[in-house]
PDB file of C-alpha atoms in Angstrom:
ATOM      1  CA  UNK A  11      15.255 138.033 108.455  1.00  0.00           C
ATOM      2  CA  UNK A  12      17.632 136.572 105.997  1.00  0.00           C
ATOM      3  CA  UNK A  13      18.089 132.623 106.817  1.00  0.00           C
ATOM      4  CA  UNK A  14      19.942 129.932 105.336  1.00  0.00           C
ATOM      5  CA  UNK A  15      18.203 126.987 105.204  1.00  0.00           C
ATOM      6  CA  UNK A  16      20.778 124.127 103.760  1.00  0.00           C
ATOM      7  CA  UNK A  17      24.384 124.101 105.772  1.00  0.00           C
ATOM      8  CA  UNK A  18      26.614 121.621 106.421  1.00  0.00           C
ATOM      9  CA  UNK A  19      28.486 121.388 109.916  1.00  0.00           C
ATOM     10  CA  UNK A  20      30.869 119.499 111.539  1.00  0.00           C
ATOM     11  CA  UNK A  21      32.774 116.507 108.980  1.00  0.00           C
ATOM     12  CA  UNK A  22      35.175 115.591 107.789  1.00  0.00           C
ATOM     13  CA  UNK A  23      32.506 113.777 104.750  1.00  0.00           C
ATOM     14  CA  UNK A  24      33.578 110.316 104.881  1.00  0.00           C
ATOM     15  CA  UNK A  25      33.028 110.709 100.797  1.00  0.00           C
ATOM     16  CA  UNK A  26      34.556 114.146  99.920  1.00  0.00           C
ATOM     17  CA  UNK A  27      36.343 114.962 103.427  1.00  0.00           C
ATOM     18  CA  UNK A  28      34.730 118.461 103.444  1.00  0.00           C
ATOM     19  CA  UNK A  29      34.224 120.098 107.129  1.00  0.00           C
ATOM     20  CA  UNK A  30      33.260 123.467 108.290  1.00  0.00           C
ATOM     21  CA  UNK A  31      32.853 124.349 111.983  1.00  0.00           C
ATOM     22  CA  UNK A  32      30.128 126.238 113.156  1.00  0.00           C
ATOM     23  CA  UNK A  33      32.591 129.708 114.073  1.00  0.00           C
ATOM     24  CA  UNK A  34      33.373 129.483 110.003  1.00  0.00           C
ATOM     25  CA  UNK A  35      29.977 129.258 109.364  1.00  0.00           C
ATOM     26  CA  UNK A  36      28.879 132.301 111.897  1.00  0.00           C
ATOM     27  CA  UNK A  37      31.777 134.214 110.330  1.00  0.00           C
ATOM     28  CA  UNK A  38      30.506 133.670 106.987  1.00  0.00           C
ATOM     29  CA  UNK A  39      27.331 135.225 107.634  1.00  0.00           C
ATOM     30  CA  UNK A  40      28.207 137.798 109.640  1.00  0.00           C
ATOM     31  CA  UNK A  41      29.547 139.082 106.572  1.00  0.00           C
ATOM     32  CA  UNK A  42      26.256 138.571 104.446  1.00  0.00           C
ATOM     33  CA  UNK A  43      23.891 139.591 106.850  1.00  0.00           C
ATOM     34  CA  UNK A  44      22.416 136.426 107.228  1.00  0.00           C
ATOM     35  CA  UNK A  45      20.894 135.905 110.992  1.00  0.00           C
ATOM     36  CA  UNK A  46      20.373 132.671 111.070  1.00  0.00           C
ATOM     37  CA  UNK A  47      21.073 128.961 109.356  1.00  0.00           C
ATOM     38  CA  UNK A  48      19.536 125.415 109.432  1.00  0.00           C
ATOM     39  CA  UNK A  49      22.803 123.038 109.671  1.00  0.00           C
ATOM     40  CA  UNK A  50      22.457 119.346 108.729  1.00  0.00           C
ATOM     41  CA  UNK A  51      25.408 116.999 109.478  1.00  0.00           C
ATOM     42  CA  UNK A  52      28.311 115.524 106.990  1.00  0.00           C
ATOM     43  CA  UNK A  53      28.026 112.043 106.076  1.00  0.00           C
ATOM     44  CA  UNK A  54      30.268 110.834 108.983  1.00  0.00           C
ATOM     45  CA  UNK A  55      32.213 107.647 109.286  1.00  0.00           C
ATOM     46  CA  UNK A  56      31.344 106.923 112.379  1.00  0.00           C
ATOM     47  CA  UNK A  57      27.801 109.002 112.629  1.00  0.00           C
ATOM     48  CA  UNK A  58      26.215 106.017 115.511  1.00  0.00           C
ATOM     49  CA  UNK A  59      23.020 104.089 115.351  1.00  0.00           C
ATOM     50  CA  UNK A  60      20.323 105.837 112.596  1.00  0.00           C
ATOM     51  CA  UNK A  61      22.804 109.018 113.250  1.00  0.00           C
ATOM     52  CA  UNK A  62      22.689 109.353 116.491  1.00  0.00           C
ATOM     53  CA  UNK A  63      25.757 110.768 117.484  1.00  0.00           C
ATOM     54  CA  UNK A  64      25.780 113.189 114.460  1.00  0.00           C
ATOM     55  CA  UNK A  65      22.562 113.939 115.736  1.00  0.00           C
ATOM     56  CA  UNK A  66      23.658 114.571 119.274  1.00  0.00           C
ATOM     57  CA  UNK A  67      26.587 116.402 118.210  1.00  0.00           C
ATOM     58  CA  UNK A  68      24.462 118.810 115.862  1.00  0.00           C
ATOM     59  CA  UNK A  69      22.677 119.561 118.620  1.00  0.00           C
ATOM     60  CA  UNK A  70      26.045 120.321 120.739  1.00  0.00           C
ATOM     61  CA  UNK A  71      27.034 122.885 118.083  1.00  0.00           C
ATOM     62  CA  UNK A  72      23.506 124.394 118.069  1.00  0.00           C
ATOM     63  CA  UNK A  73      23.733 124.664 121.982  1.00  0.00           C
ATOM     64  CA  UNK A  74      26.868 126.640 121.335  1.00  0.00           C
ATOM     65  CA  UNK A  75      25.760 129.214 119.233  1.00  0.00           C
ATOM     66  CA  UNK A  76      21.789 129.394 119.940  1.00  0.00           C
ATOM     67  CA  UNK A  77      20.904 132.707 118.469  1.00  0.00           C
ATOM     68  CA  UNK A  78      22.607 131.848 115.164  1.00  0.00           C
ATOM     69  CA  UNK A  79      22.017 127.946 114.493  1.00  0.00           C
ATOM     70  CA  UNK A  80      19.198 125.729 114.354  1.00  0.00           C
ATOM     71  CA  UNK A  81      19.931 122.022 113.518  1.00  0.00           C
ATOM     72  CA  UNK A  82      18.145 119.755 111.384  1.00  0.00           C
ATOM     73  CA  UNK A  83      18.648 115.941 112.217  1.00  0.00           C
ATOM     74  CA  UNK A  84      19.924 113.355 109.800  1.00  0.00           C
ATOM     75  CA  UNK A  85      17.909 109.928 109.520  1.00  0.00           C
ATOM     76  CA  UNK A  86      18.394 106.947 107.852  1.00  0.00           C
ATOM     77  CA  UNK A  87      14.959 105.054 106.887  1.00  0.00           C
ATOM     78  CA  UNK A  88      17.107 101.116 106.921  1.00  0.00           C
ATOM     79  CA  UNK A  89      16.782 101.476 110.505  1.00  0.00           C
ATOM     80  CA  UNK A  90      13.332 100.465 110.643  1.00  0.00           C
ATOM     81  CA  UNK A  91      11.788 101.274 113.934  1.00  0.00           C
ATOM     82  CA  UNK A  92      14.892 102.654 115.522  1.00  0.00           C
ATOM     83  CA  UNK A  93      14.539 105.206 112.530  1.00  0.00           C
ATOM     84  CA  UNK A  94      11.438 106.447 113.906  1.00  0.00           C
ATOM     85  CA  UNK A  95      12.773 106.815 117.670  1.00  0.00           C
ATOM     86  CA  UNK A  96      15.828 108.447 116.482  1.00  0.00           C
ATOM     87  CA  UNK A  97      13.546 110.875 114.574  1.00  0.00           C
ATOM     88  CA  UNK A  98      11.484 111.848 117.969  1.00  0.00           C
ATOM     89  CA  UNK A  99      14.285 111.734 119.920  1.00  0.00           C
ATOM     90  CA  UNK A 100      16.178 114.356 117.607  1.00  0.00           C
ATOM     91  CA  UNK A 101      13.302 116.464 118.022  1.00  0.00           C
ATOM     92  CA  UNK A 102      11.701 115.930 121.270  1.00  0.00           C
ATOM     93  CA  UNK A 103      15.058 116.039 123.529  1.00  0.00           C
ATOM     94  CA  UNK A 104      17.869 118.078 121.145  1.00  0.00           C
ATOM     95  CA  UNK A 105      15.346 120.122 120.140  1.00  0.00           C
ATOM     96  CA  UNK A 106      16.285 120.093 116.750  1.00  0.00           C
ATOM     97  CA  UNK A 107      13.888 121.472 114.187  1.00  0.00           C
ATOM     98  CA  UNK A 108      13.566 119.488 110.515  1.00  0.00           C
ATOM     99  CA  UNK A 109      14.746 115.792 109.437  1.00  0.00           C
ATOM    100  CA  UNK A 110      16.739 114.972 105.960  1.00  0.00           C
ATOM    101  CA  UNK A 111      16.439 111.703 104.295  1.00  0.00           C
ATOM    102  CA  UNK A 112      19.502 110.991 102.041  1.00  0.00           C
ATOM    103  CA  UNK A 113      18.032 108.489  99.478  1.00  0.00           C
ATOM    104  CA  UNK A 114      21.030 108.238  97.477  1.00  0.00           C
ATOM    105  CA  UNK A 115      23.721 107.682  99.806  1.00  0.00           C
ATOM    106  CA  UNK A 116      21.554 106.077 102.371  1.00  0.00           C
ATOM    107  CA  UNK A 117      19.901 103.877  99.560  1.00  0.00           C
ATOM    108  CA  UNK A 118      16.331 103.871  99.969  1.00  0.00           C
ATOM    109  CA  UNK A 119      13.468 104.533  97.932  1.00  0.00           C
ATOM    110  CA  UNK A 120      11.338 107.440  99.198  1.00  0.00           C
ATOM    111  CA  UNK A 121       8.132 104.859  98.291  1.00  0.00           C
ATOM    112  CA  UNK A 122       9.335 103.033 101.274  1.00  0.00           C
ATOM    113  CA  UNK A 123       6.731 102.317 104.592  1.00  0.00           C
ATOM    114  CA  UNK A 124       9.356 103.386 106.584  1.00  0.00           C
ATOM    115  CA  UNK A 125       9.950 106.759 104.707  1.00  0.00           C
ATOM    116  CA  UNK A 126       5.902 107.000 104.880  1.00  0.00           C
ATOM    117  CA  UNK A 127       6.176 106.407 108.404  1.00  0.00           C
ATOM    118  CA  UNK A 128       9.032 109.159 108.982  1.00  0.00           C
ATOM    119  CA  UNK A 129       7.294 111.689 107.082  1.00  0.00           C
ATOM    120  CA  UNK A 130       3.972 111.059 109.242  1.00  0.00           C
ATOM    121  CA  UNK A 131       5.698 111.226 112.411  1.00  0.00           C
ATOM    122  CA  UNK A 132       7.365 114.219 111.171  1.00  0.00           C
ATOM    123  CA  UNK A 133       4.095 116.116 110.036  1.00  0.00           C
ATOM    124  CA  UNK A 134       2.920 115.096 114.174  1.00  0.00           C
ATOM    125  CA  UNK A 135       6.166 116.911 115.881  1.00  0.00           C
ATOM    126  CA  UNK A 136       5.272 119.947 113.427  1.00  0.00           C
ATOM    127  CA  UNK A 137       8.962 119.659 111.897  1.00  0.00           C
ATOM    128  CA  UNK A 138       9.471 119.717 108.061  1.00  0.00           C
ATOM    129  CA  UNK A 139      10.839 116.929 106.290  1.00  0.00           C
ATOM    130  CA  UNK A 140      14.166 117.453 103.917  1.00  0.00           C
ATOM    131  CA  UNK A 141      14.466 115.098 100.621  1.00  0.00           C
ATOM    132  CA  UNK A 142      16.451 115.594  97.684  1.00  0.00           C
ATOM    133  CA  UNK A 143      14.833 115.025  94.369  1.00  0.00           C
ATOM    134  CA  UNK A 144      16.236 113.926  90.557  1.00  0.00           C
ATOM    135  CA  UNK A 145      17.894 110.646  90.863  1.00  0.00           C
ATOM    136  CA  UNK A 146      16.320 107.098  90.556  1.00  0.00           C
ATOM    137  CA  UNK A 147      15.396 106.752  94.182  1.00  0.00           C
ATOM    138  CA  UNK A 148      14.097 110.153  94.424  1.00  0.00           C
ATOM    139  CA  UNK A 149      12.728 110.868  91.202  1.00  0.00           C
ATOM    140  CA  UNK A 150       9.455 113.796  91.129  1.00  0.00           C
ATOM    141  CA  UNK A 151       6.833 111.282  90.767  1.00  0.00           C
ATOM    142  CA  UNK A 152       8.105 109.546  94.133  1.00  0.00           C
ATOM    143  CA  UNK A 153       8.339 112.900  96.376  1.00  0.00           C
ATOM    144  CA  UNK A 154       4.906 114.444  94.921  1.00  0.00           C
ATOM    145  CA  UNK A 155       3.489 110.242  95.752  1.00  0.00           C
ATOM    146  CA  UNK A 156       4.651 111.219  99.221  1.00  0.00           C
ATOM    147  CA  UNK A 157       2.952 114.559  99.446  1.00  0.00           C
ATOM    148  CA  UNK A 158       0.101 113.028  98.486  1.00  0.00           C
ATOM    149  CA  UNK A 159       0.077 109.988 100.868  1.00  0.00           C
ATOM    150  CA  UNK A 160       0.982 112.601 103.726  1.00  0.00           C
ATOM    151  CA  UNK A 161      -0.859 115.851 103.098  1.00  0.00           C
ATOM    152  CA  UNK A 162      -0.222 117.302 106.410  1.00  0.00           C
ATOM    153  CA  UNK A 163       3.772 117.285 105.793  1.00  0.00           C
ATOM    154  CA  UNK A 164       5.579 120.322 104.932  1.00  0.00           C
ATOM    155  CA  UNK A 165       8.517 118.503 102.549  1.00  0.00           C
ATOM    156  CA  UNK A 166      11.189 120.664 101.547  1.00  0.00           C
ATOM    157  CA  UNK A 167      12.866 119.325  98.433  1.00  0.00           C
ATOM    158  CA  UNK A 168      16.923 119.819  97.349  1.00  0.00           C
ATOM    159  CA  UNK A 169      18.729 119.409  94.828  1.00  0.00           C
ATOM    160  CA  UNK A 170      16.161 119.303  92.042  1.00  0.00           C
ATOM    161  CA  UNK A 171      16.693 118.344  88.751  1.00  0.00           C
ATOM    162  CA  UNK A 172      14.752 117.046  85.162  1.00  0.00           C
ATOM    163  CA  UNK A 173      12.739 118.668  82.848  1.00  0.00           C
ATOM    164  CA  UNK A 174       9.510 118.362  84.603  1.00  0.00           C
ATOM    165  CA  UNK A 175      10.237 118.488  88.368  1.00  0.00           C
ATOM    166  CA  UNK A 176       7.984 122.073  88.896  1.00  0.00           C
ATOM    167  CA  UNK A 177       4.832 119.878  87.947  1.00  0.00           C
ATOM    168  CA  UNK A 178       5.230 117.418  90.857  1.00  0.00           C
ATOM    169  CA  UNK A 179       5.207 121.064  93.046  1.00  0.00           C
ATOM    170  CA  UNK A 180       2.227 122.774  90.882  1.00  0.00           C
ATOM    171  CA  UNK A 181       0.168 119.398  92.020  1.00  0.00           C
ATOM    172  CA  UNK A 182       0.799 119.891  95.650  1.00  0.00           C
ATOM    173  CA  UNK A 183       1.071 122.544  97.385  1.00  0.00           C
ATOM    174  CA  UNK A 184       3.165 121.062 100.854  1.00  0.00           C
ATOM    175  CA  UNK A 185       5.829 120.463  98.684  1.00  0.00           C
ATOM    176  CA  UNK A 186       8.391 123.769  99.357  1.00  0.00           C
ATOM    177  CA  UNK A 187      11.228 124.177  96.643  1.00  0.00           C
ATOM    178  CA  UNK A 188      14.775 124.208  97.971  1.00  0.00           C
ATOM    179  CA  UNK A 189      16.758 126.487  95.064  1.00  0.00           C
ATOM    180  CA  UNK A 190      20.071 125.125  96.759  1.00  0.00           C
ATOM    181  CA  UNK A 191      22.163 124.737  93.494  1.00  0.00           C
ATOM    182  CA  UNK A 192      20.000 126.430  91.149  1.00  0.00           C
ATOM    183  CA  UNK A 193      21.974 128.646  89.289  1.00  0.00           C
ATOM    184  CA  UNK A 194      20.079 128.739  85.878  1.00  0.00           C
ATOM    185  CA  UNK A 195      18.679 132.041  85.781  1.00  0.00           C
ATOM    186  CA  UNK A 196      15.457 131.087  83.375  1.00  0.00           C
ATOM    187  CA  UNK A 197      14.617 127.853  85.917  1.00  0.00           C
ATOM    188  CA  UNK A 198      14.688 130.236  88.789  1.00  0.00           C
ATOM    189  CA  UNK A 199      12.475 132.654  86.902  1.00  0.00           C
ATOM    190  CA  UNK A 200      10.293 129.621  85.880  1.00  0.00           C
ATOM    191  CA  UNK A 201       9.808 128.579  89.165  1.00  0.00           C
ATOM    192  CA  UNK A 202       8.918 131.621  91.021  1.00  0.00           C
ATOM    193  CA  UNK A 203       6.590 132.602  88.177  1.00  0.00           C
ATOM    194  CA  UNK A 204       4.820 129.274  88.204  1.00  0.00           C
ATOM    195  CA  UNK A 205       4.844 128.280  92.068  1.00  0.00           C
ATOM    196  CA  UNK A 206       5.367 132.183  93.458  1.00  0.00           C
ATOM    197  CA  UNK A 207       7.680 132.940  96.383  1.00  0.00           C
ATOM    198  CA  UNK A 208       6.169 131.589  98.953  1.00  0.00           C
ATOM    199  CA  UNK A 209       7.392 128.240  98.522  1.00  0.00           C
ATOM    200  CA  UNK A 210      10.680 128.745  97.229  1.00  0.00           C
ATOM    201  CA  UNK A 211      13.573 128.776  99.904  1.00  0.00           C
ATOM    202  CA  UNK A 212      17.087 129.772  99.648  1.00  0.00           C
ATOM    203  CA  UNK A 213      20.091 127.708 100.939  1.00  0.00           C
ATOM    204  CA  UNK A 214      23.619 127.311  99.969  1.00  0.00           C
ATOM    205  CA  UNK A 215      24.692 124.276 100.976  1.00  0.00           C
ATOM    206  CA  UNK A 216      28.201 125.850 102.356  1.00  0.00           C
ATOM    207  CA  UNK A 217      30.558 124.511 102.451  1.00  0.00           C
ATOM    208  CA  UNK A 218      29.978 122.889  98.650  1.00  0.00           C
ATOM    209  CA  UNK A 219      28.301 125.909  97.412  1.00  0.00           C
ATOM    210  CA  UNK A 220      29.778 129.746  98.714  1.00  0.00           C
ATOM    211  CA  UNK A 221      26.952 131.284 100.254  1.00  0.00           C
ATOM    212  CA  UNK A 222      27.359 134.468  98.505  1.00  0.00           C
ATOM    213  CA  UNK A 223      26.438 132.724  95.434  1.00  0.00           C
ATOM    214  CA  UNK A 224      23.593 131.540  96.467  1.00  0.00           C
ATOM    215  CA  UNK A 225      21.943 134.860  97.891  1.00  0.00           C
ATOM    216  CA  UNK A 226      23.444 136.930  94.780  1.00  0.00           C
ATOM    217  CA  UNK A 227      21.583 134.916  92.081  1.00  0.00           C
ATOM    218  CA  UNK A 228      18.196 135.701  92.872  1.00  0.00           C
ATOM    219  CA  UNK A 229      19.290 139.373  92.114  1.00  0.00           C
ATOM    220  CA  UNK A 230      19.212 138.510  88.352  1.00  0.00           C
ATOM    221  CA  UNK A 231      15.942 136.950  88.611  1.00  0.00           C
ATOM    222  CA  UNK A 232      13.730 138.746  86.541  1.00  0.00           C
ATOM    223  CA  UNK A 233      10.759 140.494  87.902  1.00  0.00           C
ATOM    224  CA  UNK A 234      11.082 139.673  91.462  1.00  0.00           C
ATOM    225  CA  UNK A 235       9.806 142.055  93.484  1.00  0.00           C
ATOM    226  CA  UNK A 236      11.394 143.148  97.106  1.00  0.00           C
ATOM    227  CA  UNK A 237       8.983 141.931  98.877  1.00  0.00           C
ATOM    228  CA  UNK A 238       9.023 138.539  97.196  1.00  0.00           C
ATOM    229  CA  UNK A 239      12.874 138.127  97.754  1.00  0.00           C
ATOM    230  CA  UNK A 240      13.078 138.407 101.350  1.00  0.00           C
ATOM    231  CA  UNK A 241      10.179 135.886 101.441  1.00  0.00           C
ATOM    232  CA  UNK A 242      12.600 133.704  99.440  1.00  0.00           C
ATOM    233  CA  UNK A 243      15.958 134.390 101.501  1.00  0.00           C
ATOM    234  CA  UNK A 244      14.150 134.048 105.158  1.00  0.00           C
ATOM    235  CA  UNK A 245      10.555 135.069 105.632  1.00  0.00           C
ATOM    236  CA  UNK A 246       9.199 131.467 104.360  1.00  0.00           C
ATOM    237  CA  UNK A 247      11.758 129.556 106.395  1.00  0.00           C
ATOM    238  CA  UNK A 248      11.227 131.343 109.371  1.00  0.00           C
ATOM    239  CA  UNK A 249       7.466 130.488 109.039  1.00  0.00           C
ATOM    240  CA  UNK A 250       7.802 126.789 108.551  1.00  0.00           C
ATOM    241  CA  UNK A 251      10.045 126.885 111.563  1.00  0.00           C
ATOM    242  CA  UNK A 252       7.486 128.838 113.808  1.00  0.00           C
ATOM    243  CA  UNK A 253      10.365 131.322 114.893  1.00  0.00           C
TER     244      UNK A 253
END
């Protein structure tokens, strides 16, 4: 099963304006072969309390195409306590199946209680936990601090960047490697030969990134074996997400 695990639906971004709706999405991998796909929402203007309506309505689109979609909610730790219903709520009554904390834009440090306290609450609904990693707020040393603290979380990690990022991964093993962006042949190669493939996952990011990028670079990874690629484009994701 070949799933995407980092898509974008609804928008416009109130940053970038960028939108996709979920039949362009379908349509997209319909034409890849690509079953299924975890969509997050856009940074919306108006998203509600802690995301709640983006929430709500990534749940809507979900609803509408059930065999394809599965949503992930978007949470943002400066809501305190309300943070922490939103997350249970997101899960619990939309049914929606991983969280993303968006340290930069949200402006938070991932050493924060209140991410501790998402993460925890995260690890207890048996939902992973999305972070990006490589800027000041999310830097390697703070997302392997929060594997640590939380042991029982499964925390996928985006957007990574730096020189030494695959150490923070070698020195705990809930940490799961999101290759969204990743297009440097050698880092890919360095990654699956140090971690292996069972904790690398593929996702485009579409609309930014085409998803026929993303699933064509892992065919100039070096040594990967058959086996090891499907665990990469689907067979890991769809065990984290119990499907």
């Amino acid at each position: 099963m070949m799933i995407d695990a980092h898509t974008h639906v609804g928008g416009p971004d109130r940053y970038d304006y960028a939108r996709q709706s979920p039949t362009e999405l379908v349509e997209t991998m319909d034409s890849l072969g690509v079953e299924k796909a975890l969509i997050l929402p856009f940074n919306l203007a108006k998203p509600g309390s802690c995301y709640s309506n983006a929430n709500s309505d990534t749940a809507s689109e979900v609803r509408d195409h059930p065999d394809r979609l599965l949503g992930c909610a978007l949470i943002d730790p400066n809501s305190h306590e309300a943070a922490v219903r939103e997350l249970e709520r997101a899960v619990t009554e939309l049914d929606l199946r991983g969280v993303k904390l968006l340290a930069v834009d949200q402006r938070f440090s991932l050493s924060s209680p209140v991410v501790r306290e998402l993460v925890i609450k995260a690890a207890a609904l048996h939902v992973p936990i999305v972070v990006d990693m490589g800027r000041t707020l999310s830097l390697p040393s703070a997302v392997g601090n929060l594997a640590m603290q939380v042991p029982e979380a499964t925390i996928i990690v985006e957007h990574v960047s730096g020189p030494t990022f695959l150490e923070a991964f070698e020195r705990h093993d809930n940490l799961y490697l999101g290759t969204t962006g990743m297009f440097g042949v050698p880092k890919l190669g360095e990654a699956y030969r140090r971690l292996g493939a069972a904790r690398l996952l593929t996702g485009s990011d579409a609309p930014y990134i085409p998803m026929r990028l993303e699933l064509r670079k892992f065919d100039r990874v070096p040594g990967l074996r058959d086996g090891d690629k499907a665990k990469i484009l689907g067979e890991n994701m769809r065990g984290l997400l119990g499907l």
